[in-house]
Short mmCIF file of C-alpha atoms (C1' of nucleotides) in Angstrom, two decimals:
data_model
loop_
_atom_site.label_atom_id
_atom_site.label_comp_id
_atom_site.label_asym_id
_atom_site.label_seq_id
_atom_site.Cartn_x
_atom_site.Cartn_y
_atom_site.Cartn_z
CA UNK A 1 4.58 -19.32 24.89
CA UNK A 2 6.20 -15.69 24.29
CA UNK A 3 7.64 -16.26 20.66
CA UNK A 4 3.85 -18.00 19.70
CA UNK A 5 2.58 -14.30 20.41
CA UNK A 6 4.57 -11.75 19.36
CA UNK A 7 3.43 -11.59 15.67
CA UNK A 8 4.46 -7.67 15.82
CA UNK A 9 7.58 -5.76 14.94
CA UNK A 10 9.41 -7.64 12.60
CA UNK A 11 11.72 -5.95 10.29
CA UNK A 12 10.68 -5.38 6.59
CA UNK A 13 13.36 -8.43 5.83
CA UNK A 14 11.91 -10.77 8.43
CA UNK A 15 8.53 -10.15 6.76
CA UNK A 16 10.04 -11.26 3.44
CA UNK A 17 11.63 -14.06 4.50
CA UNK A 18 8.62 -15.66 6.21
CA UNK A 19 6.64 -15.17 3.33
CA UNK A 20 9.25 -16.61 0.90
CA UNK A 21 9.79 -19.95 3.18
CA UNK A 22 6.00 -20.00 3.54
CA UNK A 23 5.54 -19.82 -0.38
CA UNK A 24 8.14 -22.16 -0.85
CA UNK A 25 6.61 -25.00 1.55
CA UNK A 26 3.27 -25.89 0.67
CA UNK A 27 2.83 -28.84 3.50
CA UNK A 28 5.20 -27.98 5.34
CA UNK A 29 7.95 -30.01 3.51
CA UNK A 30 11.49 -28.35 3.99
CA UNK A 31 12.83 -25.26 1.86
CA UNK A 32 16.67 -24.98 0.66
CA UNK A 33 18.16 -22.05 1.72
CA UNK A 34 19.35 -22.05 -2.00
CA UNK A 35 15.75 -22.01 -2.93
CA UNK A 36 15.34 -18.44 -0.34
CA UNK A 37 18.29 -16.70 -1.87
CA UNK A 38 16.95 -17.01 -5.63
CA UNK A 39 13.42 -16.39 -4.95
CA UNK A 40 14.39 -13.13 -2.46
CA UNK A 41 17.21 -12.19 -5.25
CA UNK A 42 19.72 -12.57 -2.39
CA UNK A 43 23.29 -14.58 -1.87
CA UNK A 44 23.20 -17.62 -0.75
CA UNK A 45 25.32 -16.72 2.44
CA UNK A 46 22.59 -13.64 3.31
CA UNK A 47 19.97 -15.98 3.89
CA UNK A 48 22.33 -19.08 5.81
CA UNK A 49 22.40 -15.72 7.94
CA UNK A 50 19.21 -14.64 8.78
CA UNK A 51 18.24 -18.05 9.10
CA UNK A 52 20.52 -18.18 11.67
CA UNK A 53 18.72 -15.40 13.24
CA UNK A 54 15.09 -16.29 12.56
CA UNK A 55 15.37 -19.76 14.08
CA UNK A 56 16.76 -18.14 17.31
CA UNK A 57 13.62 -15.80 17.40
CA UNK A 58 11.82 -19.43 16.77
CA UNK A 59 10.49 -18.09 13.50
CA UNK A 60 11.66 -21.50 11.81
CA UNK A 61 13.62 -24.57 12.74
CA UNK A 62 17.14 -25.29 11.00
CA UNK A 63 18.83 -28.39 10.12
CA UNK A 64 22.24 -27.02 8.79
CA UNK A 65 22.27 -28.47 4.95
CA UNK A 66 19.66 -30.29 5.33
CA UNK A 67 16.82 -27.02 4.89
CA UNK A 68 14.38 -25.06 7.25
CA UNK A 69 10.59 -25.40 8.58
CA UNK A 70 8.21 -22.62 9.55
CA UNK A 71 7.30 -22.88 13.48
CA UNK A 72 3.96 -22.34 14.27
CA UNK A 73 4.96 -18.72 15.35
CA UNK A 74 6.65 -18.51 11.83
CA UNK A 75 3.76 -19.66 9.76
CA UNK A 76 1.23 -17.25 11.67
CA UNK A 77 3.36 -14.78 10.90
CA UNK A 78 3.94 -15.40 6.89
CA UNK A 79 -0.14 -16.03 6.75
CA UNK A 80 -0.55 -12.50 8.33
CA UNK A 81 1.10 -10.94 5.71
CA UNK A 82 -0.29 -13.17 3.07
CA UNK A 83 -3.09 -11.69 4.23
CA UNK A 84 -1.92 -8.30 4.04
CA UNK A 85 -1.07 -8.34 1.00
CA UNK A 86 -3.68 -9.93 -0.99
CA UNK A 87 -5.90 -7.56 0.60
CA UNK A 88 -4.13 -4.85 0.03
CA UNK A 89 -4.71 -5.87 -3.55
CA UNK A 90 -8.57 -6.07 -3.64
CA UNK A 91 -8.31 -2.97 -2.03
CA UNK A 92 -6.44 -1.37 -5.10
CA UNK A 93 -8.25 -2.88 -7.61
CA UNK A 94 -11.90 -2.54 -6.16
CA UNK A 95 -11.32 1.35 -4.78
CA UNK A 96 -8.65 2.52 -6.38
CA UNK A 97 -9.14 1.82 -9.75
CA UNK A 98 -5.96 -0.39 -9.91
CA UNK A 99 -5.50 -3.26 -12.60
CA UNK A 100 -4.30 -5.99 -12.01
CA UNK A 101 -0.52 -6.35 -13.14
CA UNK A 102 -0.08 -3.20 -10.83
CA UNK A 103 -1.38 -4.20 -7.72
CA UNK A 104 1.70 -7.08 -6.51
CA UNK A 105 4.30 -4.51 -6.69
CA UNK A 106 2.24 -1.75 -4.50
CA UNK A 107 1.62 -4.33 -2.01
CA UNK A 108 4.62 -5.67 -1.92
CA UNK A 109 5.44 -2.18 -0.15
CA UNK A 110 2.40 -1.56 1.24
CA UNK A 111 1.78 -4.78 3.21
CA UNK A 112 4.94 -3.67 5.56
CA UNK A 113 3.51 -0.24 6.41
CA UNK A 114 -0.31 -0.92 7.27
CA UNK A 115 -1.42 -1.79 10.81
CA UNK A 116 -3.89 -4.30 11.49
CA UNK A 117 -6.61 -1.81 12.14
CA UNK A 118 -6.05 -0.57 8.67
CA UNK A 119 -6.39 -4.19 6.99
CA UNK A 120 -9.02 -5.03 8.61
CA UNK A 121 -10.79 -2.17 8.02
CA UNK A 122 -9.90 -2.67 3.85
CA UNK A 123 -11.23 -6.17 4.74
CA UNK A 124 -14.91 -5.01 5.83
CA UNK A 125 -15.44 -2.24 3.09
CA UNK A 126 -14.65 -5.43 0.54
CA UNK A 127 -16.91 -7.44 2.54
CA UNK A 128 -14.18 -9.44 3.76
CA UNK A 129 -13.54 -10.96 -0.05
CA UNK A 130 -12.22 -14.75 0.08
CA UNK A 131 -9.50 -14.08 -3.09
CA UNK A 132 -7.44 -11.50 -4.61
CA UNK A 133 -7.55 -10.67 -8.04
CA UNK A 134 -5.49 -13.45 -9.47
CA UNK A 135 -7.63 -15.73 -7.21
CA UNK A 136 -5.35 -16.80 -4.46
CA UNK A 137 -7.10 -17.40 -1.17
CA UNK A 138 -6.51 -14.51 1.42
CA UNK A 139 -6.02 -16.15 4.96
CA UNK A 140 -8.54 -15.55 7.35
CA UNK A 141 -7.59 -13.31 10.47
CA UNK A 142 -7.04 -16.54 12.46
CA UNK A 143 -4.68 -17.92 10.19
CA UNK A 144 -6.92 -20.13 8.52
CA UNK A 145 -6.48 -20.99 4.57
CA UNK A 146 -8.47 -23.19 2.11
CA UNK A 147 -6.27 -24.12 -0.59
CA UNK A 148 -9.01 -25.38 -3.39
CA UNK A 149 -7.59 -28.03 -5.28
CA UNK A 150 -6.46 -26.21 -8.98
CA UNK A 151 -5.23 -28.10 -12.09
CA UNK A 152 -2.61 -25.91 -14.59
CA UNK A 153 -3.80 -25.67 -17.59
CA UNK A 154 -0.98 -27.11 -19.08
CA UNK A 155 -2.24 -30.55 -17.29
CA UNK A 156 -5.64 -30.60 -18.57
CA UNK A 157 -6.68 -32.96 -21.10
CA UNK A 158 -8.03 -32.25 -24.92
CA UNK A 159 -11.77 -31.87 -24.20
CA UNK A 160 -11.91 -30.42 -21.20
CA UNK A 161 -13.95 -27.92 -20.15
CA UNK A 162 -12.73 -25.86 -17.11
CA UNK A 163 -13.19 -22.56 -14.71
CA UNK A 164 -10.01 -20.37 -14.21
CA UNK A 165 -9.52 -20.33 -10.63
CA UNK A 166 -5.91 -18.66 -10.42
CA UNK A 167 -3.37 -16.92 -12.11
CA UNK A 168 0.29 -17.55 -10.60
CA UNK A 169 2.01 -14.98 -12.25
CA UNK A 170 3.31 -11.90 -11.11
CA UNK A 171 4.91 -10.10 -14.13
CA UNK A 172 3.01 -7.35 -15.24
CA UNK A 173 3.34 -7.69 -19.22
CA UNK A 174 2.54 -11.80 -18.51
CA UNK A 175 -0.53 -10.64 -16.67
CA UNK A 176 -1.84 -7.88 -19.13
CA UNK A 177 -1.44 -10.74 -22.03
CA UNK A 178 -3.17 -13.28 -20.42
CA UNK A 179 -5.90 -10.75 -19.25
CA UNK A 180 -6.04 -9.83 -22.99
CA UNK A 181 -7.13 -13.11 -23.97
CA UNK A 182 -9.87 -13.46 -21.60
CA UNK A 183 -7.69 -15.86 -19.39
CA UNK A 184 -8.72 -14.85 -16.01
CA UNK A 185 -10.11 -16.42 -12.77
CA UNK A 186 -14.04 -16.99 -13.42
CA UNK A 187 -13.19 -17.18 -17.01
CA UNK A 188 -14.57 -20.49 -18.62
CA UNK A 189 -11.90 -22.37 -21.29
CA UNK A 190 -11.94 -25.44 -23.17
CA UNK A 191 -8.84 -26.84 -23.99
CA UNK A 192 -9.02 -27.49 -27.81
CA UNK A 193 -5.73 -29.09 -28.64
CA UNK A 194 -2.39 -30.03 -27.12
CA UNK A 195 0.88 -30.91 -28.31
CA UNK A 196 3.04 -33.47 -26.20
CA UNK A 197 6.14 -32.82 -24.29
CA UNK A 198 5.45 -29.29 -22.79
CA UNK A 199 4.63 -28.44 -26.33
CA UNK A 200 1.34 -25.37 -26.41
CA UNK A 201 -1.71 -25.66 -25.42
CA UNK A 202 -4.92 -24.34 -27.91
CA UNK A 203 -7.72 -23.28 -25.39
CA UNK A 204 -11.06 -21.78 -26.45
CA UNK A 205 -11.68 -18.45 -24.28
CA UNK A 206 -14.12 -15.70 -24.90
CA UNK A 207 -14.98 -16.82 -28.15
CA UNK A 208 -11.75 -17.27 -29.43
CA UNK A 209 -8.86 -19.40 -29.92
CA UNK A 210 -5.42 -18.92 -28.19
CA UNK A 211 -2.41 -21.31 -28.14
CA UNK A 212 -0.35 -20.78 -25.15
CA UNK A 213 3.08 -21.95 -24.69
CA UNK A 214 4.06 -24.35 -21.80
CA UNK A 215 5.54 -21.53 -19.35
CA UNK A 216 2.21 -19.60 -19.55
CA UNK A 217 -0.02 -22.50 -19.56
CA UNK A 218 1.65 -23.55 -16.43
CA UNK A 219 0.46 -21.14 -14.51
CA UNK A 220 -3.13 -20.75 -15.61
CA UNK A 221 -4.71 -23.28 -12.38
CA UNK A 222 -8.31 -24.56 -13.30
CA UNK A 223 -10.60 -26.04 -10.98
CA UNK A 224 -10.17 -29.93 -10.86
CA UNK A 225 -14.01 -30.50 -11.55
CA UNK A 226 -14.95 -29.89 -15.60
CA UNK A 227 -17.85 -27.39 -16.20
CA UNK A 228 -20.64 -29.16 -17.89
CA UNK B 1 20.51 19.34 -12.42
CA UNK B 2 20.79 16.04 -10.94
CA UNK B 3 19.85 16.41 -7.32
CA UNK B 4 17.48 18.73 -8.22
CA UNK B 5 15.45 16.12 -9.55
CA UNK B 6 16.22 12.74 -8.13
CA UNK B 7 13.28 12.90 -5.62
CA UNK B 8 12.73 9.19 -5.84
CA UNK B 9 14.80 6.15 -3.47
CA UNK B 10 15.38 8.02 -0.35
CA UNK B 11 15.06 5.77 3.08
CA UNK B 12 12.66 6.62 5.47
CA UNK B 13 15.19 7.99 7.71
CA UNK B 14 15.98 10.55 5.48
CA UNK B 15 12.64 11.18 4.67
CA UNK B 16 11.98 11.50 8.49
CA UNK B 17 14.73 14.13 8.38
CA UNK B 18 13.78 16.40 5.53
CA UNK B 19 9.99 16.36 6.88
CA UNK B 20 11.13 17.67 10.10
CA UNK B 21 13.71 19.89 8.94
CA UNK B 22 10.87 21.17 6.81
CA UNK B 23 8.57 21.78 10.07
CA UNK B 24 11.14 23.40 12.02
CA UNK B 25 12.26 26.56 9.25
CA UNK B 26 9.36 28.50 8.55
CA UNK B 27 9.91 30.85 6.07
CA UNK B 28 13.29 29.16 5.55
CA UNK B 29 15.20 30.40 8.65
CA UNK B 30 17.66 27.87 9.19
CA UNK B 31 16.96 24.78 12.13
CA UNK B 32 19.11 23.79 14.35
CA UNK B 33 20.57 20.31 14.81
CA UNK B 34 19.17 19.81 18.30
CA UNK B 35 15.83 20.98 17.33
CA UNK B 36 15.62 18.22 15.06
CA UNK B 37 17.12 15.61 17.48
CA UNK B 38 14.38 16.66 19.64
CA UNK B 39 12.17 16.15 17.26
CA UNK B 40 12.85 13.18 16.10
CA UNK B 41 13.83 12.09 19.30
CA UNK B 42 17.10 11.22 18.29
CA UNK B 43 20.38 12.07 19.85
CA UNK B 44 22.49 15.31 19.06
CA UNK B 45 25.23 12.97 17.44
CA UNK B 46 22.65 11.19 15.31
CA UNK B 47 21.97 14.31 14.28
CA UNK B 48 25.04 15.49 13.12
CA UNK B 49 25.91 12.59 11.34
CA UNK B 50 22.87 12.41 9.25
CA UNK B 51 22.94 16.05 8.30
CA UNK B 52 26.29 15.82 6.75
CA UNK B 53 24.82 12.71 5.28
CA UNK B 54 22.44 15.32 3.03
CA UNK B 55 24.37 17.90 2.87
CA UNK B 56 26.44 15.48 0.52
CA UNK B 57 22.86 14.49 -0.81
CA UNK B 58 22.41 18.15 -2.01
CA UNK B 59 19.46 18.20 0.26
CA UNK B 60 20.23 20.66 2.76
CA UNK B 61 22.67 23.06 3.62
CA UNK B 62 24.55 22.94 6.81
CA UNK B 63 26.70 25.61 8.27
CA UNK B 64 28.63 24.39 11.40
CA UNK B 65 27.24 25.61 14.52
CA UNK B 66 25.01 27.72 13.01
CA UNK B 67 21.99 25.56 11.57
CA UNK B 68 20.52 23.48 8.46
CA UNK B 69 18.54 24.71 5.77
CA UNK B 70 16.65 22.96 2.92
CA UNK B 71 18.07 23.18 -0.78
CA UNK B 72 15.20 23.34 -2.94
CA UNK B 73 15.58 19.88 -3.80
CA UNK B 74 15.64 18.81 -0.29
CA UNK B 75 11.78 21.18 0.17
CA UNK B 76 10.40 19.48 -2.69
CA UNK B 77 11.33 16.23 -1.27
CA UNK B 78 9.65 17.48 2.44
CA UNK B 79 6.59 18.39 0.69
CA UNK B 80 6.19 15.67 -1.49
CA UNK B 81 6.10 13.45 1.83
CA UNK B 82 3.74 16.22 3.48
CA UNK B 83 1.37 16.05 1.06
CA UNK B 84 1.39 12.17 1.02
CA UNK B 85 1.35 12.36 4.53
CA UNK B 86 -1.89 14.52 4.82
CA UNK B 87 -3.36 12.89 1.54
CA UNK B 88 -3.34 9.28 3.27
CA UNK B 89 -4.63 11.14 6.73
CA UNK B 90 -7.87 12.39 4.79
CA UNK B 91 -8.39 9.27 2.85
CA UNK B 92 -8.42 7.19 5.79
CA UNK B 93 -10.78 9.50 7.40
CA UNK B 94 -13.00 9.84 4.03
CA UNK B 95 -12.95 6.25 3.43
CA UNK B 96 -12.10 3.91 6.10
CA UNK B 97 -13.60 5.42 8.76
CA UNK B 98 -10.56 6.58 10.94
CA UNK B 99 -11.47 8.98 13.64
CA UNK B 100 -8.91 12.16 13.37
CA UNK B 101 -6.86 11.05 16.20
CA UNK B 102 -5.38 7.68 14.95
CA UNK B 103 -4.59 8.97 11.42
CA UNK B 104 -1.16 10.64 12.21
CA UNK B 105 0.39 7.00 13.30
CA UNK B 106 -0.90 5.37 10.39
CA UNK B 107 0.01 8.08 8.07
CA UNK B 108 3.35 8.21 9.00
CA UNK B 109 4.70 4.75 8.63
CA UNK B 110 2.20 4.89 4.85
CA UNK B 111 3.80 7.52 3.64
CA UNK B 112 6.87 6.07 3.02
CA UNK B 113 5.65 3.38 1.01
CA UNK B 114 2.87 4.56 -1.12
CA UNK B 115 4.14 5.35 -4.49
CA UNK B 116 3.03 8.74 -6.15
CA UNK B 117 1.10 6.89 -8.67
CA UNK B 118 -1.19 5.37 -5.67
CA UNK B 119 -0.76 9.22 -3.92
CA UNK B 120 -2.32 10.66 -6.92
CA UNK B 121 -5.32 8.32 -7.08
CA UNK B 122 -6.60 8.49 -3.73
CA UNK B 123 -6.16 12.38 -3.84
CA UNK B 124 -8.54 11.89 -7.07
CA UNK B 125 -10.80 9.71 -5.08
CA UNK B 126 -10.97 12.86 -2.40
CA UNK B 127 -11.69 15.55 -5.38
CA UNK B 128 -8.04 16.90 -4.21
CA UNK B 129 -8.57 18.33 -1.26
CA UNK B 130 -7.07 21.72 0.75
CA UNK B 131 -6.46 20.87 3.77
CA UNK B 132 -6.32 17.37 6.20
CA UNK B 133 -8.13 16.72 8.85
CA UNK B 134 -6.26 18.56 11.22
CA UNK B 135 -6.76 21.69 8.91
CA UNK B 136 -3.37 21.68 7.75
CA UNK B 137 -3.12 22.93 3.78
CA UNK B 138 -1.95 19.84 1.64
CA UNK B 139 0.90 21.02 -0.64
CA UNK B 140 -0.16 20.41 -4.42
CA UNK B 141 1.63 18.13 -6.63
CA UNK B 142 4.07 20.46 -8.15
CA UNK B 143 5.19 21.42 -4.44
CA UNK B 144 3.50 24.29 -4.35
CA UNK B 145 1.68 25.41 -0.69
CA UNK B 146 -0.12 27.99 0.69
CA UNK B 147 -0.14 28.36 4.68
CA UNK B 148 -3.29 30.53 5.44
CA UNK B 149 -2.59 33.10 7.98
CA UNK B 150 -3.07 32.19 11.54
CA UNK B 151 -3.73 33.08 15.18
CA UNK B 152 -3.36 30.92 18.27
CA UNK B 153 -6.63 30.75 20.32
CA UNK B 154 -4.58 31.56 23.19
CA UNK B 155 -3.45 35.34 21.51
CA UNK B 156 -6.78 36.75 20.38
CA UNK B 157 -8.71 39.18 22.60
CA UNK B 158 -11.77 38.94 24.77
CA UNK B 159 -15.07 39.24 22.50
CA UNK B 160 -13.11 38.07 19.21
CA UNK B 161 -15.32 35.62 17.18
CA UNK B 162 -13.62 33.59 15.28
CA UNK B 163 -12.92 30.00 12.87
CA UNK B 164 -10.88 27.12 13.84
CA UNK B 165 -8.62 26.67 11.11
CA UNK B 166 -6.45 24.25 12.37
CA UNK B 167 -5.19 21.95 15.56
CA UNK B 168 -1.53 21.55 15.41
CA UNK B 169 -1.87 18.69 17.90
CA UNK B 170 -1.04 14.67 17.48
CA UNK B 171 -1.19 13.44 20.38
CA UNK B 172 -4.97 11.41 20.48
CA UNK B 173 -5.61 11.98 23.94
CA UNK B 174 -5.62 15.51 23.16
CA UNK B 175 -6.84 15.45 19.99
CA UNK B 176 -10.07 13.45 21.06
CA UNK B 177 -10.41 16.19 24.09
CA UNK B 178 -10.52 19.10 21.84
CA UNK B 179 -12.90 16.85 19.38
CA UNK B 180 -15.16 16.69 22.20
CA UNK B 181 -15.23 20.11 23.50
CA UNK B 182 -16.17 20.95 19.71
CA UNK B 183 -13.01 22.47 18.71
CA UNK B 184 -12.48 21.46 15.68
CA UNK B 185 -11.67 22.91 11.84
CA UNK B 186 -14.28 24.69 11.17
CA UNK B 187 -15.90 25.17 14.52
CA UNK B 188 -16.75 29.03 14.83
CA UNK B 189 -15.90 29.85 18.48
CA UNK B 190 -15.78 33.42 20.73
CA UNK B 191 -13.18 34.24 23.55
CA UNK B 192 -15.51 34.91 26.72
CA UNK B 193 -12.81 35.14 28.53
CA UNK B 194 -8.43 35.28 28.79
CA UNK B 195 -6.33 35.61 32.01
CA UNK B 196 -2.95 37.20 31.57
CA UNK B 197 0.53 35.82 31.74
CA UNK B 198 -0.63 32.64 30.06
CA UNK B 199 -3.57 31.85 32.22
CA UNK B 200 -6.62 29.70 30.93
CA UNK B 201 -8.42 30.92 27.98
CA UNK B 202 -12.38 30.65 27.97
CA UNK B 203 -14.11 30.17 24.96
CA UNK B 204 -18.03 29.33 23.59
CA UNK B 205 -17.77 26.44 21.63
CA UNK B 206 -20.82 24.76 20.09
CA UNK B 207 -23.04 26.50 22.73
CA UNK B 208 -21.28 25.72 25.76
CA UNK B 209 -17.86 27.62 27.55
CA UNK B 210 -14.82 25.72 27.58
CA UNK B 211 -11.94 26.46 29.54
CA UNK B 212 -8.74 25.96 28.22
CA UNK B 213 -5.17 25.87 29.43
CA UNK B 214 -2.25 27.51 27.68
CA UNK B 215 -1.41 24.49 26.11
CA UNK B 216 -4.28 23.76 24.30
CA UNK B 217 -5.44 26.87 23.48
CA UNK B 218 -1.78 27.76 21.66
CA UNK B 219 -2.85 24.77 19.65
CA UNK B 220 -5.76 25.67 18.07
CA UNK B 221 -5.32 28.22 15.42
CA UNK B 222 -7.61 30.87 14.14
CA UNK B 223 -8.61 32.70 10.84
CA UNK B 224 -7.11 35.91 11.47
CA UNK B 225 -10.27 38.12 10.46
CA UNK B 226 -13.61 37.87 13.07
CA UNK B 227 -16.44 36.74 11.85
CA UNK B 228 -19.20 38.62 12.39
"C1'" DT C 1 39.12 40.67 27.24
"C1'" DC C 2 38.29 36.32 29.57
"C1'" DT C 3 35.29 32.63 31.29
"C1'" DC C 4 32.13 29.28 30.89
"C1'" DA C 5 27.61 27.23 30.01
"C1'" DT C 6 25.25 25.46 26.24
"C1'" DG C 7 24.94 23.47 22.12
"C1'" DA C 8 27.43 20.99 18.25
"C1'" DT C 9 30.68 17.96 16.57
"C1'" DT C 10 34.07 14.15 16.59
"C1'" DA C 11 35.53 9.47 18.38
"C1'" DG C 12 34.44 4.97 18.90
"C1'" DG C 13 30.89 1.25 19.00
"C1'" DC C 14 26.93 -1.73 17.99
"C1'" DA C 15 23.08 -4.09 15.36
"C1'" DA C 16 20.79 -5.24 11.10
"C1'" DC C 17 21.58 -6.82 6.43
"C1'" DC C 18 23.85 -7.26 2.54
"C1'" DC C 19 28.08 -9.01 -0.30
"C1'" DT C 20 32.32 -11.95 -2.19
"C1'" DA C 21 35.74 -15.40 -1.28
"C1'" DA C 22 37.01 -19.44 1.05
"C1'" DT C 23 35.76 -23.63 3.22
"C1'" DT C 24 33.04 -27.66 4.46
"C1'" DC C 25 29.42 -31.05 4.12
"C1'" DG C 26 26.48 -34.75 1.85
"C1'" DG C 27 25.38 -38.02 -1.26
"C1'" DG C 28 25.71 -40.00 -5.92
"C1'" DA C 29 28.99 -42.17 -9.19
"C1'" DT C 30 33.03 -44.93 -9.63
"C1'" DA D 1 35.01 -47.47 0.06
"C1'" DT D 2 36.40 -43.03 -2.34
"C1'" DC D 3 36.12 -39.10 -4.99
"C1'" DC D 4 34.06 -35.15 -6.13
"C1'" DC D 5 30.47 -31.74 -7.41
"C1'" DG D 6 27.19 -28.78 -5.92
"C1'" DA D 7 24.90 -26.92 -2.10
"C1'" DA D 8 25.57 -24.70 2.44
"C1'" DT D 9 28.11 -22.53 5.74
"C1'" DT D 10 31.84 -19.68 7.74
"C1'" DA D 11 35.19 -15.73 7.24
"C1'" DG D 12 35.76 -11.21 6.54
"C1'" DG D 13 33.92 -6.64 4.79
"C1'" DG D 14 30.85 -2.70 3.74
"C1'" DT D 15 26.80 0.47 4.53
"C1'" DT D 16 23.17 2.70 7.09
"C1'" DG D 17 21.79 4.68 11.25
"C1'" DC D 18 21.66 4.73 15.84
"C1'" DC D 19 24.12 5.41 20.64
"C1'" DT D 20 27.35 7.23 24.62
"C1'" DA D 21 31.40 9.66 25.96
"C1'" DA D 22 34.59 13.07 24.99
"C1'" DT D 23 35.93 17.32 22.78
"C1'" DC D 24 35.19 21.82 20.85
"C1'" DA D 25 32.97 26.38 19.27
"C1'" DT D 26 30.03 30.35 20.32
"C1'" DG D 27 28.34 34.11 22.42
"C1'" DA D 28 26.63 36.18 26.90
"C1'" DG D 29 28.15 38.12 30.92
"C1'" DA D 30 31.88 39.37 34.30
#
DNA sequence: TCTCATGATTAGGCAACCCTAATTCGGGAT
DNA sequence: ATCCCGAATTAGGGTTGCCTAATCATGAGA
């Protein structure tokens, strides 16, 4: 019990990794080091490196080619600045007058630099919000997250009649086109047609008709339960 | 024209650099390398290293053994991070409730990773404001600044009445002391009292005498007319 | 003019991170 | 049981920025 505590003073990089290995393990099931390189936009030697060095600060546990496991310590850590940074973008899009393809790549910087006091501060003037503004959870101090169960659109069946609950989508001009056609979470759609094989999607959304091809579709997550 | 306008993708160690290169030549007189070690509490060597580092950068000029001076693109650099710097200490005073002595810390790891854009809207949100907490005048957006004249408490003369201006202090203990013996910006205060050779200064401060050390009283600076 | 203290610079190293090139491992297909 | 491809790791380098120890310049005073 040393490593289990120190959540503080980890580089910039350190931060990124944990949150990429985190992102990249829902359950806890192994990421490839392979997988860490192309999601950080690094070599694939850079990262057999600092795993090296994060699983000797007991950040995460290494099986050499097999792939690598968040400790406890580890996880805590990632959450934290899951945290961070999905408040950081409430923040910026409640009191600063942000939208919301600008907000990732602010945070992305910002989450590094801000103390705790300073989050948790942001936290209580948002009255301590439960998502962000593409509706991804934000961890709870303690490290606690509810992951609701979400369906992608692209999943949903002809009939259906659903509640956006997520975006996953990053890309700015991705997220001002799918903002533009009402697809955002709260946003009620009914999926109107469907063509097999990853072909697109029709949805009905605020009052109109949009077809949506597979990649975009994919990453609209509705809530499991239909709306009546 | 080329380092005259690349203010963008400096590190924060050369951002550290310029700010307190920036602090250290009033009125452009040159600084010397150890004054900026000390400083930054860095080592003479560091020192030297990094400064040829700019000089190559365009930033600053350096004469061997004689001192460092800003190029204009290196000042507009300093003051872009001043005013960031003092920007993000008044916001966090104006709207998240920081008390003046714990914005410096946060301020100066934020500043290096706001982006103007984000700089620019919170200074909106504040109705762009003159001056930071501390009473320090925030450099405008184009780089321009004007430093109000000044006086030390600890060099005006028994009977002067005068306004605090500013508190060129960081340290929180200190800062929290002074807050509490009412000597803050704006404050209107009289010398009652001053004993030579750098003896204690006595002032009336929000109805009651304070005596202050050397220290502290060279700290707190002074409009330079009375006030009746 | 010469000496020497003080301050500045050069020499030589170290740690964090990144890269490309070369090598090695693991597991499916023959 | 072997071969082999792709994934992973090791080898070897580069940059940024910091440090200590050693050397050197400057200017004040003898």
């Amino acid at each position: 019990m040393h490593a289990t505590t120190a959540t503080e003073s980890l580089t910039r990089s350190v931060e990124d990794y944990l949150k990429a290995i985190y992102r990249l393990s829902p359950e806890g099931r192994p990421a490839s080091t392979s997988d860490i390189a192309h999601l950080l936009e690094l070599s694939a030697p850079s990262v057999s490196g600092m795993v090296k060095r994060l699983s000797e600060l007991g950040l995460l546990e290494h099986i050499p080619y097999k792939g690598v496991q968040l400790t406890d310590s580890g996880r805590r850590a990632a959450l934290r600045m899951v945290r961070r940074h999905r408040l950081i973008e409430v923040y910026l899009v409640q009191f600063l007058g942000y939208p919301w393809d600008a907000v990732h790549v602010e945070a992305e910087r910002l989450e590094h630099a801000v103390s705790d006091t300073l989050v948790e501060r942001m936290a209580a003037a948002l009255g301590h919000p439960a998502v962000d503004p593409h509706g991804d959870p934000i961890p709870e101090a303690d490290g606690s997250i509810r992951e609701p169960a979400c369906t992608p659109l692209s999943e949903l069946d002809v009939g259906d009649t659903v509640e956006i609950l997520r975006v996953d989508e990053r890309e700015p001009e991705r997220l001002r086109y799918l903002a533009s056609l009402g697809l955002i979470p709260g946003a009620v759609v009914r999926v109107e047609d469907r063509q097999p094989f990853g072909g697109p999607v029709t949805v009905e959304a605020a009052g109109a008709r949009q077809v949506l091809g597979q990649e975009l579709a994919h990453v609209v997550l509705c809530g499991a339960e239909g709306v009546r």
